[in-house]
Every structure is written in structure tokens, then in C-alpha cells.
Short mmCIF file of C-alpha atoms in Angstrom, two decimals:
data_model
loop_
_atom_site.label_atom_id
_atom_site.label_comp_id
_atom_site.label_asym_id
_atom_site.label_seq_id
_atom_site.Cartn_x
_atom_site.Cartn_y
_atom_site.Cartn_z
CA PHE Q 1 -6.45 20.84 118.24
CA ASN Q 2 -6.74 22.75 121.50
CA GLU Q 3 -10.28 23.97 120.61
CA VAL Q 4 -13.35 22.19 120.49
CA LEU Q 5 -14.76 21.86 117.04
CA ASN Q 6 -18.26 21.20 115.77
CA LYS Q 7 -18.55 18.28 113.27
CA GLU Q 8 -19.00 20.88 110.32
CA ASP Q 9 -15.89 22.64 111.32
CA LYS Q 10 -13.87 19.55 111.22
CA LYS Q 11 -12.20 19.68 107.66
CA LEU Q 12 -8.96 18.10 106.58
CA SER Q 13 -7.96 21.71 105.46
CA ASN Q 14 -7.55 22.48 109.20
CA PHE Q 15 -4.42 20.34 109.19
CA LYS Q 16 -1.11 22.08 108.04
CA ASP Q 17 -0.09 18.86 106.20
CA SER Q 18 -3.44 17.92 104.76
CA LYS Q 19 -2.16 17.78 101.30
CA GLU Q 20 0.01 14.89 102.26
CA ILE Q 21 -3.22 12.86 102.83
CA GLY Q 22 -3.66 10.61 99.87
CA ALA Q 23 -6.52 11.55 97.33
CA ALA Q 24 -8.04 7.93 97.81
CA SER Q 25 -8.23 8.32 101.49
CA ARG Q 26 -9.16 11.97 101.84
CA THR Q 27 -13.01 11.40 102.05
CA HIS Q 28 -12.68 8.41 104.62
CA VAL Q 29 -10.14 10.13 106.73
CA GLU Q 30 -12.45 13.17 107.02
CA LYS Q 31 -15.40 11.12 107.93
CA VAL Q 32 -13.58 9.44 110.87
CA TYR Q 33 -12.00 12.84 111.94
CA GLN Q 34 -15.55 14.15 112.01
CA ALA Q 35 -16.76 11.16 114.02
CA GLY Q 36 -14.20 11.87 116.50
CA TYR Q 37 -12.21 8.60 116.15
CA LEU Q 38 -9.09 10.64 115.11
CA GLU Q 39 -7.69 13.93 116.03
CA GLY Q 40 -4.70 16.04 114.93
CA PHE Q 41 -1.58 16.84 116.96
CA LEU Q 42 -1.08 19.86 118.94
CA ASP Q 43 0.85 21.53 116.22
CA ASP Q 44 -2.17 21.32 113.88
CA THR Q 45 -0.65 18.66 111.84
CA PHE Q 46 -2.19 15.13 110.91
CA ARG Q 47 1.04 13.30 109.95
CA PRO Q 48 -0.55 11.02 107.58
CA SER Q 49 2.81 8.95 106.89
CA ALA Q 50 3.54 8.37 110.60
CA GLU Q 51 2.82 5.14 112.15
CA ALA Q 52 0.45 5.11 115.01
CA ASN Q 53 1.75 4.33 118.30
CA ARG Q 54 0.18 2.07 121.12
CA ALA Q 55 -1.34 5.05 122.86
CA GLN Q 56 -2.93 6.52 119.76
CA MET Q 57 -4.31 3.07 118.70
CA ALA Q 58 -5.81 2.65 122.19
CA LYS Q 59 -7.58 5.97 121.98
CA ILE Q 60 -8.95 5.19 118.58
CA LEU Q 61 -10.22 1.84 119.70
CA TYR Q 62 -11.70 3.36 122.88
CA ASN Q 63 -13.57 6.03 120.98
CA PHE Q 64 -14.92 3.43 118.40
CA LEU Q 65 -16.16 1.06 121.26
CA GLU Q 66 -17.70 4.08 123.02
CA SER Q 67 -19.50 5.28 120.14
CA ILE Q 68 -21.21 1.81 119.38
CA GLU Q 69 -21.96 1.70 123.24
CA TYR Q 70 -19.87 -1.26 123.82
CA ILE Q 71 -18.36 0.72 126.77
CA ASN Q 72 -19.58 3.66 128.57
#
């Protein structure tokens, strides 16, 4: 997303393809999205069926390590 969202504004319904996120995963995906570990794509999609590439995984790992103050 191009805009900065507050945690409360980060809902799966913000993604055009949110209905493709499995029912069993929805709550967990929304929590990691709200925590800032994951973000959507610039076209407002989440692409739940796509594989994560190296850059995306690096960003997820970096965001996690920063949140637990392992790195700054």
C-alpha cells in the first residue's frame, strides 16, 4: 500500500483478493499484517497463493528481528 495505515485500519478486506486467503489462516494473516511483518503489493493485492521470493522473506525476517529488538 502506498499510504501509511494505522494498526486498526489494517484489515484483510483492504486487499482486492482477500477472499482468496484461507479461512483457517485469516486471523493469523491479519495479525502479522497489523504487526507490520507483511504488507500487500502496490496493486492492493495480497497474493496468498504466490510463493514468497528472497527479497520478501528477507523483509519479513528483518521486520521480525527488529520487532524483538535483536537488531536496530
